[in-house]
Every structure is written in C-alpha cells, then in structure tokens.
Amino acid sequence: PPAPPAGREPLFRATLRGPEALIANWEATCDRLAGGHREGHQRIPFPAFIPSKGRAERANLNWEAEHVYGPMPEEALGPAGLSPVVCIVVEPQEEDDYRDVWPLALTLVLPESGRGPGFARWVVQRVCPRAFV
C-alpha cells in the first residue's frame, strides 16, 4: 500500500485475503462504485461484510449463492466481469480456522482481537469508504 501523507500515520492495518480473482473483483467493484459509474451495473449490489466469530464450521457464509442475490445475467456484470463482493470479517486468531473451512472466501482480518462487534463495524467503515459503506 502507498505510504501515508507526511505527518499522518494509519489508524490501523487490516488485511484482505482470499483468492486473487476475489481481490481483483473487490478492487474493480470499489473503483466502479467510487467513480459513480453504476449505469449498466444496477444489479451489482454493494459489498456485503459478514462479521463472524467462533463459528467457522457452522456459519452460513455462502452468500454468493444464487438464492441470495439472484441470477446475475451477463449484461449486469458488464465488461469488467464484476460479481457481488461478499467478505467475511474475522479476528486474527481465527483467520486459519475460517480459511480451513472457507478456503475460497474473501476475508478481512481485523487488526486486533477481542474488541467486539462495534470495532468490527468501525473497521469495515474505515476500510471501505471507496465502496460507500
């Protein structure tokens, strides 16, 4: 990532992990939303973040299923090939547990553990201003 402007240190460092294609889709979706270019992409929903703790094996995190967002016709995906962004938000000590059960998921790893759901929401809001969260 680029260095912060002189005199400004980052508030925290969160980590986005997952398959390269999902990370590229995340970047393309953020760029598309930040540019205000939603025409032709009305069917692409805003990113969905799912905070999860202690339930890697029993959580229903398959939000990319057709029954959640409905079928995505090719024309809705547009030339960029965008698909809905679904990101699991986890604490650092649980990252491996979730990765073992959900190896193909996009995961946002919080910078600290034990701070509660309010902290997870705050991190998502700070990480995603480009996505209008």
XYZ file of C-alpha atoms in Angstrom:
133
model
C 0.000 0.000 0.000
C 1.131 3.587 -0.526
C 2.771 5.407 2.345
C 0.517 7.787 4.300
C 0.997 11.522 3.748
C 3.733 13.131 5.848
C 2.642 13.506 9.463
C -0.285 11.092 9.121
C 0.065 7.593 10.446
C -2.557 4.963 9.610
C -5.170 4.290 12.282
C -4.705 0.527 11.884
C -3.747 -2.154 9.385
C -6.357 -4.700 8.416
C -5.617 -7.490 5.946
C -7.735 -8.538 2.978
C -7.069 -12.155 1.998
C -8.508 -14.596 -0.466
C -8.164 -15.885 -4.000
C -6.602 -13.403 -6.434
C -9.782 -13.266 -8.514
C -11.856 -12.172 -5.481
C -9.357 -9.493 -4.514
C -9.314 -8.212 -8.104
C -13.139 -8.203 -8.099
C -13.079 -6.228 -4.827
C -10.753 -3.619 -6.345
C -12.794 -3.366 -9.549
C -16.051 -3.045 -7.594
C -14.611 -0.296 -5.375
C -13.288 1.545 -8.424
C -16.658 1.244 -10.151
C -18.582 2.489 -7.093
C -16.095 5.250 -6.260
C -16.375 6.592 -9.785
C -20.139 6.751 -9.519
C -20.472 4.541 -12.592
C -23.441 2.387 -11.665
C -25.139 2.573 -15.037
C -25.133 -0.875 -16.554
C -24.317 -2.252 -13.111
C -27.606 -1.713 -11.280
C -27.724 -5.403 -10.427
C -24.320 -5.377 -8.726
C -25.070 -4.906 -5.017
C -22.841 -3.011 -2.651
C -20.257 -5.165 -0.844
C -21.621 -7.359 1.961
C -19.466 -7.803 5.072
C -20.238 -10.656 7.459
C -18.570 -10.320 10.864
C -18.134 -13.786 12.304
C -16.552 -15.111 15.477
C -16.238 -18.647 16.796
C -18.445 -20.293 14.185
C -16.205 -21.179 11.251
C -17.663 -24.666 10.877
C -21.317 -23.831 11.416
C -21.682 -20.356 9.887
C -23.763 -19.998 6.736
C -21.337 -17.874 4.784
C -22.230 -18.924 1.250
C -23.877 -15.607 0.391
C -22.650 -15.830 -3.174
C -25.288 -18.478 -3.819
C -27.871 -17.627 -6.462
C -30.695 -17.716 -3.906
C -29.173 -14.707 -2.114
C -28.501 -12.240 -4.938
C -30.496 -13.952 -7.657
C -29.083 -14.905 -11.023
C -26.547 -12.466 -12.411
C -27.183 -12.061 -16.129
C -24.053 -11.366 -18.155
C -25.204 -7.892 -19.138
C -25.492 -6.977 -15.432
C -21.901 -7.980 -14.845
C -20.698 -5.646 -17.571
C -17.346 -5.644 -19.328
C -15.427 -5.678 -16.046
C -16.969 -9.040 -15.105
C -17.963 -7.772 -11.669
C -19.710 -10.074 -9.237
C -21.134 -9.385 -5.767
C -18.447 -8.867 -3.122
C -19.010 -10.965 -0.006
C -16.355 -10.600 2.670
C -16.082 -12.454 5.976
C -14.702 -10.271 8.802
C -12.696 -12.224 11.383
C -10.344 -11.677 14.291
C -6.662 -12.519 13.702
C -6.576 -15.620 15.918
C -9.492 -17.175 13.967
C -8.236 -16.497 10.453
C -6.797 -20.003 9.971
C -9.994 -21.672 11.253
C -12.121 -19.775 8.734
C -9.604 -20.285 5.921
C -9.636 -24.054 6.568
C -13.438 -24.237 6.261
C -13.919 -21.449 3.684
C -10.748 -21.600 1.549
C -12.263 -19.683 -1.374
C -13.738 -16.845 0.696
C -12.655 -13.226 0.711
C -11.659 -12.427 4.289
C -10.988 -9.143 6.067
C -8.769 -9.860 9.073
C -9.228 -7.298 11.824
C -6.103 -5.637 13.231
C -6.933 -6.668 16.831
C -8.893 -9.334 18.686
C -11.483 -9.033 21.425
C -12.770 -5.546 20.610
C -16.373 -6.570 19.888
C -18.850 -6.065 17.053
C -18.714 -2.266 17.202
C -14.992 -2.372 16.450
C -15.588 -4.736 13.508
C -18.191 -2.334 12.075
C -15.872 0.631 12.582
C -13.011 -1.131 10.763
C -15.290 -2.013 7.835
C -16.415 1.609 7.613
C -12.816 2.840 7.612
C -11.567 0.238 5.131
C -14.382 0.802 2.652
C -15.091 4.479 2.091
C -14.476 3.888 -1.622
C -17.352 1.411 -1.611
C -19.751 3.852 0.103
C -20.210 1.605 3.132
